[in-house]
Amino acid sequence: MTPTASPRGQETLRDALRLAGDDLRAHQPDPRVPHAVWAAMAAAKSAAPARRRSSWLAWIGGGLAFATLAVAALMLAVTPLPQDDLVGRRASVSTPFLPVSGGERWPQLLREAREQGPAWVVPAELPRESLAAMGLPYDPARAGEPVRAELLVHASGDVLAVRFVR
């Protein structure tokens, strides 16, 4: 079954389309508009070399971004040493802690450490002659050079012990 359209409905649609066409013909664009469109297209065509220069900059920027990403991926792929290895290496390149304060002062410092808190290990550079003062061998020819050391410092600020790092 096909629906049949009434002749009156077709005439109404035909009349509406005719009125719309007449209305469109009455609203013609300004004759200067096509000239303005052609002028804009010509200006865009002359600006094309500037786009080419900026496209090279985009390629360079993209290449730098890719290189940065590759370096970051390589840095993530490198596995750091475990903490146990670092502690073992550090101990192998340093002397044991040597007490600086007298033996009679240690019990008092330990009591104070329980009350005031723990001690800290502080990196320092000491004169090389401090090796001789601790009873360690040193070369007098290199007496002017500093020695890397770590100081065990009490919460009160007293230096408890020192170890020399090679």
JSON list of C-alpha atoms in Angstrom, two decimals:
[
{"chain": "A", "resi": 1, "resn": "MET", "atom": "CA", "xyz": [0.00, 0.00, 0.00]},
{"chain": "A", "resi": 2, "resn": "THR", "atom": "CA", "xyz": [1.43, 3.29, -1.00]},
{"chain": "A", "resi": 3, "resn": "PRO", "atom": "CA", "xyz": [-0.04, 6.35, 0.46]},
{"chain": "A", "resi": 4, "resn": "THR", "atom": "CA", "xyz": [-1.29, 8.80, -2.04]},
{"chain": "A", "resi": 5, "resn": "ALA", "atom": "CA", "xyz": [-0.61, 12.45, -1.53]},
{"chain": "A", "resi": 6, "resn": "SER", "atom": "CA", "xyz": [-3.47, 14.77, -2.01]},
{"chain": "A", "resi": 7, "resn": "PRO", "atom": "CA", "xyz": [-3.13, 17.22, -4.90]},
{"chain": "A", "resi": 8, "resn": "ARG", "atom": "CA", "xyz": [-3.79, 20.02, -2.50]},
{"chain": "A", "resi": 9, "resn": "GLY", "atom": "CA", "xyz": [-0.70, 19.04, -0.35]},
{"chain": "A", "resi": 10, "resn": "GLN", "atom": "CA", "xyz": [1.52, 19.03, -3.44]},
{"chain": "A", "resi": 11, "resn": "GLU", "atom": "CA", "xyz": [0.34, 22.45, -4.48]},
{"chain": "A", "resi": 12, "resn": "THR", "atom": "CA", "xyz": [0.99, 23.79, -1.02]},
{"chain": "A", "resi": 13, "resn": "LEU", "atom": "CA", "xyz": [4.55, 22.42, -1.01]},
{"chain": "A", "resi": 14, "resn": "ARG", "atom": "CA", "xyz": [5.14, 23.68, -4.56]},
{"chain": "A", "resi": 15, "resn": "ASP", "atom": "CA", "xyz": [3.90, 27.12, -3.60]},
{"chain": "A", "resi": 16, "resn": "ALA", "atom": "CA", "xyz": [6.12, 27.17, -0.49]},
{"chain": "A", "resi": 17, "resn": "LEU", "atom": "CA", "xyz": [9.21, 26.20, -2.50]},
{"chain": "A", "resi": 18, "resn": "ARG", "atom": "CA", "xyz": [8.43, 28.81, -5.14]},
{"chain": "A", "resi": 19, "resn": "LEU", "atom": "CA", "xyz": [8.11, 31.52, -2.46]},
{"chain": "A", "resi": 20, "resn": "ALA", "atom": "CA", "xyz": [11.42, 30.42, -0.90]},
{"chain": "A", "resi": 21, "resn": "GLY", "atom": "CA", "xyz": [13.16, 30.54, -4.31]},
{"chain": "A", "resi": 22, "resn": "ASP", "atom": "CA", "xyz": [11.80, 34.02, -5.02]},
{"chain": "A", "resi": 23, "resn": "ASP", "atom": "CA", "xyz": [12.98, 35.17, -1.60]},
{"chain": "A", "resi": 24, "resn": "LEU", "atom": "CA", "xyz": [16.51, 33.79, -2.21]},
{"chain": "A", "resi": 25, "resn": "ARG", "atom": "CA", "xyz": [16.71, 35.48, -5.63]},
{"chain": "A", "resi": 26, "resn": "ALA", "atom": "CA", "xyz": [15.71, 38.76, -4.01]},
{"chain": "A", "resi": 27, "resn": "HIS", "atom": "CA", "xyz": [18.64, 38.53, -1.57]},
{"chain": "A", "resi": 28, "resn": "GLN", "atom": "CA", "xyz": [21.62, 38.44, -3.93]},
{"chain": "A", "resi": 29, "resn": "PRO", "atom": "CA", "xyz": [25.03, 39.12, -2.35]},
{"chain": "A", "resi": 30, "resn": "ASP", "atom": "CA", "xyz": [26.89, 42.36, -2.85]},
{"chain": "A", "resi": 31, "resn": "PRO", "atom": "CA", "xyz": [28.90, 42.21, -6.10]},
{"chain": "A", "resi": 32, "resn": "ARG", "atom": "CA", "xyz": [32.06, 43.11, -4.12]},
{"chain": "A", "resi": 33, "resn": "VAL", "atom": "CA", "xyz": [31.91, 39.86, -2.06]},
{"chain": "A", "resi": 34, "resn": "PRO", "atom": "CA", "xyz": [33.44, 37.56, -4.70]},
{"chain": "A", "resi": 35, "resn": "HIS", "atom": "CA", "xyz": [36.33, 40.00, -5.15]},
{"chain": "A", "resi": 36, "resn": "ALA", "atom": "CA", "xyz": [36.96, 40.02, -1.38]},
{"chain": "A", "resi": 37, "resn": "VAL", "atom": "CA", "xyz": [36.95, 36.20, -1.32]},
{"chain": "A", "resi": 38, "resn": "TRP", "atom": "CA", "xyz": [39.50, 36.05, -4.14]},
{"chain": "A", "resi": 39, "resn": "ALA", "atom": "CA", "xyz": [41.68, 38.63, -2.39]},
{"chain": "A", "resi": 40, "resn": "ALA", "atom": "CA", "xyz": [41.59, 36.63, 0.87]},
{"chain": "A", "resi": 41, "resn": "MET", "atom": "CA", "xyz": [42.54, 33.44, -1.00]},
{"chain": "A", "resi": 42, "resn": "ALA", "atom": "CA", "xyz": [45.49, 35.23, -2.64]},
{"chain": "A", "resi": 43, "resn": "ALA", "atom": "CA", "xyz": [46.69, 36.55, 0.74]},
{"chain": "A", "resi": 44, "resn": "ALA", "atom": "CA", "xyz": [46.50, 33.05, 2.23]},
{"chain": "A", "resi": 45, "resn": "LYS", "atom": "CA", "xyz": [48.49, 31.67, -0.70]},
{"chain": "A", "resi": 46, "resn": "SER", "atom": "CA", "xyz": [51.25, 34.26, -0.21]},
{"chain": "A", "resi": 47, "resn": "ALA", "atom": "CA", "xyz": [51.45, 33.38, 3.52]},
{"chain": "A", "resi": 48, "resn": "ALA", "atom": "CA", "xyz": [52.15, 29.70, 2.72]},
{"chain": "A", "resi": 49, "resn": "PRO", "atom": "CA", "xyz": [55.99, 29.97, 2.97]},
{"chain": "A", "resi": 50, "resn": "ALA", "atom": "CA", "xyz": [55.64, 31.16, 6.59]},
{"chain": "A", "resi": 51, "resn": "ARG", "atom": "CA", "xyz": [53.72, 27.96, 7.33]},
{"chain": "A", "resi": 52, "resn": "ARG", "atom": "CA", "xyz": [56.53, 25.91, 5.84]},
{"chain": "A", "resi": 53, "resn": "ARG", "atom": "CA", "xyz": [59.04, 27.55, 8.18]},
{"chain": "A", "resi": 54, "resn": "SER", "atom": "CA", "xyz": [56.84, 26.88, 11.17]},
{"chain": "A", "resi": 55, "resn": "SER", "atom": "CA", "xyz": [56.36, 23.28, 10.07]},
{"chain": "A", "resi": 56, "resn": "TRP", "atom": "CA", "xyz": [60.16, 22.80, 10.22]},
{"chain": "A", "resi": 57, "resn": "LEU", "atom": "CA", "xyz": [60.10, 24.18, 13.75]},
{"chain": "A", "resi": 58, "resn": "ALA", "atom": "CA", "xyz": [57.36, 21.71, 14.59]},
{"chain": "A", "resi": 59, "resn": "TRP", "atom": "CA", "xyz": [59.49, 18.82, 13.28]},
{"chain": "A", "resi": 60, "resn": "ILE", "atom": "CA", "xyz": [62.47, 20.01, 15.29]},
{"chain": "A", "resi": 61, "resn": "GLY", "atom": "CA", "xyz": [60.33, 20.35, 18.43]},
{"chain": "A", "resi": 62, "resn": "GLY", "atom": "CA", "xyz": [58.87, 16.90, 17.87]},
{"chain": "A", "resi": 63, "resn": "GLY", "atom": "CA", "xyz": [62.35, 15.45, 17.47]},
{"chain": "A", "resi": 64, "resn": "LEU", "atom": "CA", "xyz": [63.53, 17.06, 20.70]},
{"chain": "A", "resi": 65, "resn": "ALA", "atom": "CA", "xyz": [60.47, 15.74, 22.52]},
{"chain": "A", "resi": 66, "resn": "PHE", "atom": "CA", "xyz": [61.14, 12.23, 21.20]},
{"chain": "A", "resi": 67, "resn": "ALA", "atom": "CA", "xyz": [64.82, 12.41, 22.22]},
{"chain": "A", "resi": 68, "resn": "THR", "atom": "CA", "xyz": [63.83, 13.55, 25.72]},
{"chain": "A", "resi": 69, "resn": "LEU", "atom": "CA", "xyz": [61.37, 10.69, 26.00]},
{"chain": "A", "resi": 70, "resn": "ALA", "atom": "CA", "xyz": [64.03, 8.19, 24.88]},
{"chain": "A", "resi": 71, "resn": "VAL", "atom": "CA", "xyz": [66.53, 9.48, 27.46]},
{"chain": "A", "resi": 72, "resn": "ALA", "atom": "CA", "xyz": [63.88, 9.29, 30.19]},
{"chain": "A", "resi": 73, "resn": "ALA", "atom": "CA", "xyz": [63.06, 5.70, 29.22]},
{"chain": "A", "resi": 74, "resn": "LEU", "atom": "CA", "xyz": [66.76, 4.77, 29.35]},
{"chain": "A", "resi": 75, "resn": "MET", "atom": "CA", "xyz": [67.11, 6.37, 32.77]},
{"chain": "A", "resi": 76, "resn": "LEU", "atom": "CA", "xyz": [64.14, 4.35, 34.03]},
{"chain": "A", "resi": 77, "resn": "ALA", "atom": "CA", "xyz": [65.59, 1.15, 32.56]},
{"chain": "A", "resi": 78, "resn": "VAL", "atom": "CA", "xyz": [68.83, 1.48, 34.52]},
{"chain": "A", "resi": 79, "resn": "THR", "atom": "CA", "xyz": [68.40, -0.29, 37.84]},
{"chain": "A", "resi": 80, "resn": "PRO", "atom": "CA", "xyz": [69.86, 1.51, 40.85]},
{"chain": "A", "resi": 81, "resn": "LEU", "atom": "CA", "xyz": [72.07, -0.34, 43.31]},
{"chain": "A", "resi": 82, "resn": "PRO", "atom": "CA", "xyz": [70.22, -1.85, 46.26]},
{"chain": "A", "resi": 83, "resn": "GLN", "atom": "CA", "xyz": [70.68, -0.07, 49.57]},
{"chain": "A", "resi": 84, "resn": "ASP", "atom": "CA", "xyz": [72.58, -3.06, 50.99]},
{"chain": "A", "resi": 85, "resn": "ASP", "atom": "CA", "xyz": [75.27, -2.68, 48.31]},
{"chain": "A", "resi": 86, "resn": "LEU", "atom": "CA", "xyz": [75.60, 1.05, 49.02]},
{"chain": "A", "resi": 87, "resn": "VAL", "atom": "CA", "xyz": [76.03, 0.43, 52.75]},
{"chain": "A", "resi": 88, "resn": "GLY", "atom": "CA", "xyz": [78.62, -2.29, 52.07]},
{"chain": "A", "resi": 89, "resn": "ARG", "atom": "CA", "xyz": [80.58, -0.04, 49.71]},
{"chain": "A", "resi": 90, "resn": "ARG", "atom": "CA", "xyz": [80.45, 2.88, 52.10]},
{"chain": "A", "resi": 91, "resn": "ALA", "atom": "CA", "xyz": [81.75, 0.74, 54.95]},
{"chain": "A", "resi": 92, "resn": "SER", "atom": "CA", "xyz": [84.55, -0.59, 52.75]},
{"chain": "A", "resi": 93, "resn": "VAL", "atom": "CA", "xyz": [85.84, 2.88, 51.94]},
{"chain": "A", "resi": 94, "resn": "SER", "atom": "CA", "xyz": [85.77, 4.34, 55.44]},
{"chain": "A", "resi": 95, "resn": "THR", "atom": "CA", "xyz": [87.35, 3.72, 58.80]},
{"chain": "A", "resi": 96, "resn": "PRO", "atom": "CA", "xyz": [85.24, 2.64, 61.77]},
{"chain": "A", "resi": 97, "resn": "PHE", "atom": "CA", "xyz": [83.99, 5.37, 64.08]},
{"chain": "A", "resi": 98, "resn": "LEU", "atom": "CA", "xyz": [86.77, 6.50, 66.38]},
{"chain": "A", "resi": 99, "resn": "PRO", "atom": "CA", "xyz": [85.64, 8.07, 69.68]},
{"chain": "A", "resi": 100, "resn": "VAL", "atom": "CA", "xyz": [86.53, 11.72, 70.10]},
{"chain": "A", "resi": 101, "resn": "SER", "atom": "CA", "xyz": [85.30, 12.37, 73.64]},
{"chain": "A", "resi": 102, "resn": "GLY", "atom": "CA", "xyz": [86.91, 10.63, 76.60]},
{"chain": "A", "resi": 103, "resn": "GLY", "atom": "CA", "xyz": [85.70, 7.25, 77.84]},
{"chain": "A", "resi": 104, "resn": "GLU", "atom": "CA", "xyz": [84.46, 8.72, 81.13]},
{"chain": "A", "resi": 105, "resn": "ARG", "atom": "CA", "xyz": [82.03, 10.98, 79.24]},
{"chain": "A", "resi": 106, "resn": "TRP", "atom": "CA", "xyz": [80.33, 8.15, 77.22]},
{"chain": "A", "resi": 107, "resn": "PRO", "atom": "CA", "xyz": [77.95, 6.89, 79.96]},
{"chain": "A", "resi": 108, "resn": "GLN", "atom": "CA", "xyz": [76.70, 10.45, 80.48]},
{"chain": "A", "resi": 109, "resn": "LEU", "atom": "CA", "xyz": [76.26, 10.97, 76.71]},
{"chain": "A", "resi": 110, "resn": "LEU", "atom": "CA", "xyz": [74.34, 7.68, 76.37]},
{"chain": "A", "resi": 111, "resn": "ARG", "atom": "CA", "xyz": [72.02, 8.70, 79.21]},
{"chain": "A", "resi": 112, "resn": "GLU", "atom": "CA", "xyz": [71.43, 12.09, 77.56]},
{"chain": "A", "resi": 113, "resn": "ALA", "atom": "CA", "xyz": [70.85, 10.39, 74.19]},
{"chain": "A", "resi": 114, "resn": "ARG", "atom": "CA", "xyz": [67.93, 8.44, 75.68]},
{"chain": "A", "resi": 115, "resn": "GLU", "atom": "CA", "xyz": [66.46, 11.68, 77.02]},
{"chain": "A", "resi": 116, "resn": "GLN", "atom": "CA", "xyz": [67.23, 14.13, 74.20]},
{"chain": "A", "resi": 117, "resn": "GLY", "atom": "CA", "xyz": [67.09, 11.87, 71.15]},
{"chain": "A", "resi": 118, "resn": "PRO", "atom": "CA", "xyz": [69.51, 10.18, 68.79]},
{"chain": "A", "resi": 119, "resn": "ALA", "atom": "CA", "xyz": [72.80, 11.38, 67.37]},
{"chain": "A", "resi": 120, "resn": "TRP", "atom": "CA", "xyz": [73.36, 12.38, 63.73]},
{"chain": "A", "resi": 121, "resn": "VAL", "atom": "CA", "xyz": [76.01, 11.49, 61.16]},
{"chain": "A", "resi": 122, "resn": "VAL", "atom": "CA", "xyz": [77.23, 14.72, 59.57]},
{"chain": "A", "resi": 123, "resn": "PRO", "atom": "CA", "xyz": [79.60, 14.83, 56.56]},
{"chain": "A", "resi": 124, "resn": "ALA", "atom": "CA", "xyz": [82.57, 17.15, 56.98]},
{"chain": "A", "resi": 125, "resn": "GLU", "atom": "CA", "xyz": [86.03, 18.01, 55.68]},
{"chain": "A", "resi": 126, "resn": "LEU", "atom": "CA", "xyz": [88.81, 18.10, 58.25]},
{"chain": "A", "resi": 127, "resn": "PRO", "atom": "CA", "xyz": [92.48, 19.10, 58.02]},
{"chain": "A", "resi": 128, "resn": "ARG", "atom": "CA", "xyz": [94.70, 16.14, 57.15]},
{"chain": "A", "resi": 129, "resn": "GLU", "atom": "CA", "xyz": [96.72, 16.57, 60.35]},
{"chain": "A", "resi": 130, "resn": "SER", "atom": "CA", "xyz": [93.63, 15.41, 62.28]},
{"chain": "A", "resi": 131, "resn": "LEU", "atom": "CA", "xyz": [94.58, 11.90, 61.07]},
{"chain": "A", "resi": 132, "resn": "ALA", "atom": "CA", "xyz": [97.77, 12.13, 63.14]},
{"chain": "A", "resi": 133, "resn": "ALA", "atom": "CA", "xyz": [95.81, 13.39, 66.14]},
{"chain": "A", "resi": 134, "resn": "MET", "atom": "CA", "xyz": [93.65, 10.23, 65.93]},
{"chain": "A", "resi": 135, "resn": "GLY", "atom": "CA", "xyz": [96.73, 8.01, 65.71]},
{"chain": "A", "resi": 136, "resn": "LEU", "atom": "CA", "xyz": [96.29, 7.22, 62.02]},
{"chain": "A", "resi": 137, "resn": "PRO", "atom": "CA", "xyz": [99.11, 7.41, 59.46]},
{"chain": "A", "resi": 138, "resn": "TYR", "atom": "CA", "xyz": [99.25, 10.47, 57.21]},
{"chain": "A", "resi": 139, "resn": "ASP", "atom": "CA", "xyz": [101.62, 11.95, 54.66]},
{"chain": "A", "resi": 140, "resn": "PRO", "atom": "CA", "xyz": [103.07, 15.30, 55.86]},
{"chain": "A", "resi": 141, "resn": "ALA", "atom": "CA", "xyz": [103.65, 16.30, 52.22]},
{"chain": "A", "resi": 142, "resn": "ARG", "atom": "CA", "xyz": [99.86, 16.40, 51.78]},
{"chain": "A", "resi": 143, "resn": "ALA", "atom": "CA", "xyz": [99.11, 18.11, 55.10]},
{"chain": "A", "resi": 144, "resn": "GLY", "atom": "CA", "xyz": [97.42, 21.06, 53.36]},
{"chain": "A", "resi": 145, "resn": "GLU", "atom": "CA", "xyz": [94.78, 18.88, 51.70]},
{"chain": "A", "resi": 146, "resn": "PRO", "atom": "CA", "xyz": [91.46, 18.32, 53.49]},
{"chain": "A", "resi": 147, "resn": "VAL", "atom": "CA", "xyz": [90.20, 14.85, 54.42]},
{"chain": "A", "resi": 148, "resn": "ARG", "atom": "CA", "xyz": [86.58, 13.79, 54.00]},
{"chain": "A", "resi": 149, "resn": "ALA", "atom": "CA", "xyz": [85.07, 12.55, 57.24]},
{"chain": "A", "resi": 150, "resn": "GLU", "atom": "CA", "xyz": [81.75, 11.82, 58.91]},
{"chain": "A", "resi": 151, "resn": "LEU", "atom": "CA", "xyz": [81.12, 13.12, 62.41]},
{"chain": "A", "resi": 152, "resn": "LEU", "atom": "CA", "xyz": [78.77, 11.44, 64.89]},
{"chain": "A", "resi": 153, "resn": "VAL", "atom": "CA", "xyz": [77.16, 14.45, 66.60]},
{"chain": "A", "resi": 154, "resn": "HIS", "atom": "CA", "xyz": [75.13, 14.26, 69.81]},
{"chain": "A", "resi": 155, "resn": "ALA", "atom": "CA", "xyz": [71.82, 16.14, 70.10]},
{"chain": "A", "resi": 156, "resn": "SER", "atom": "CA", "xyz": [73.56, 18.64, 72.40]},
{"chain": "A", "resi": 157, "resn": "GLY", "atom": "CA", "xyz": [76.08, 19.44, 69.63]},
{"chain": "A", "resi": 158, "resn": "ASP", "atom": "CA", "xyz": [79.02, 17.48, 71.07]},
{"chain": "A", "resi": 159, "resn": "VAL", "atom": "CA", "xyz": [81.08, 15.48, 68.57]},
{"chain": "A", "resi": 160, "resn": "LEU", "atom": "CA", "xyz": [81.06, 11.88, 69.80]},
{"chain": "A", "resi": 161, "resn": "ALA", "atom": "CA", "xyz": [83.09, 10.10, 67.13]},
{"chain": "A", "resi": 162, "resn": "VAL", "atom": "CA", "xyz": [84.62, 10.53, 63.70]},
{"chain": "A", "resi": 163, "resn": "ARG", "atom": "CA", "xyz": [85.24, 8.22, 60.76]},
{"chain": "A", "resi": 164, "resn": "PHE", "atom": "CA", "xyz": [87.37, 9.07, 57.76]},
{"chain": "A", "resi": 165, "resn": "VAL", "atom": "CA", "xyz": [86.01, 8.37, 54.30]},
{"chain": "A", "resi": 166, "resn": "ARG", "atom": "CA", "xyz": [88.41, 7.54, 51.48]}
]
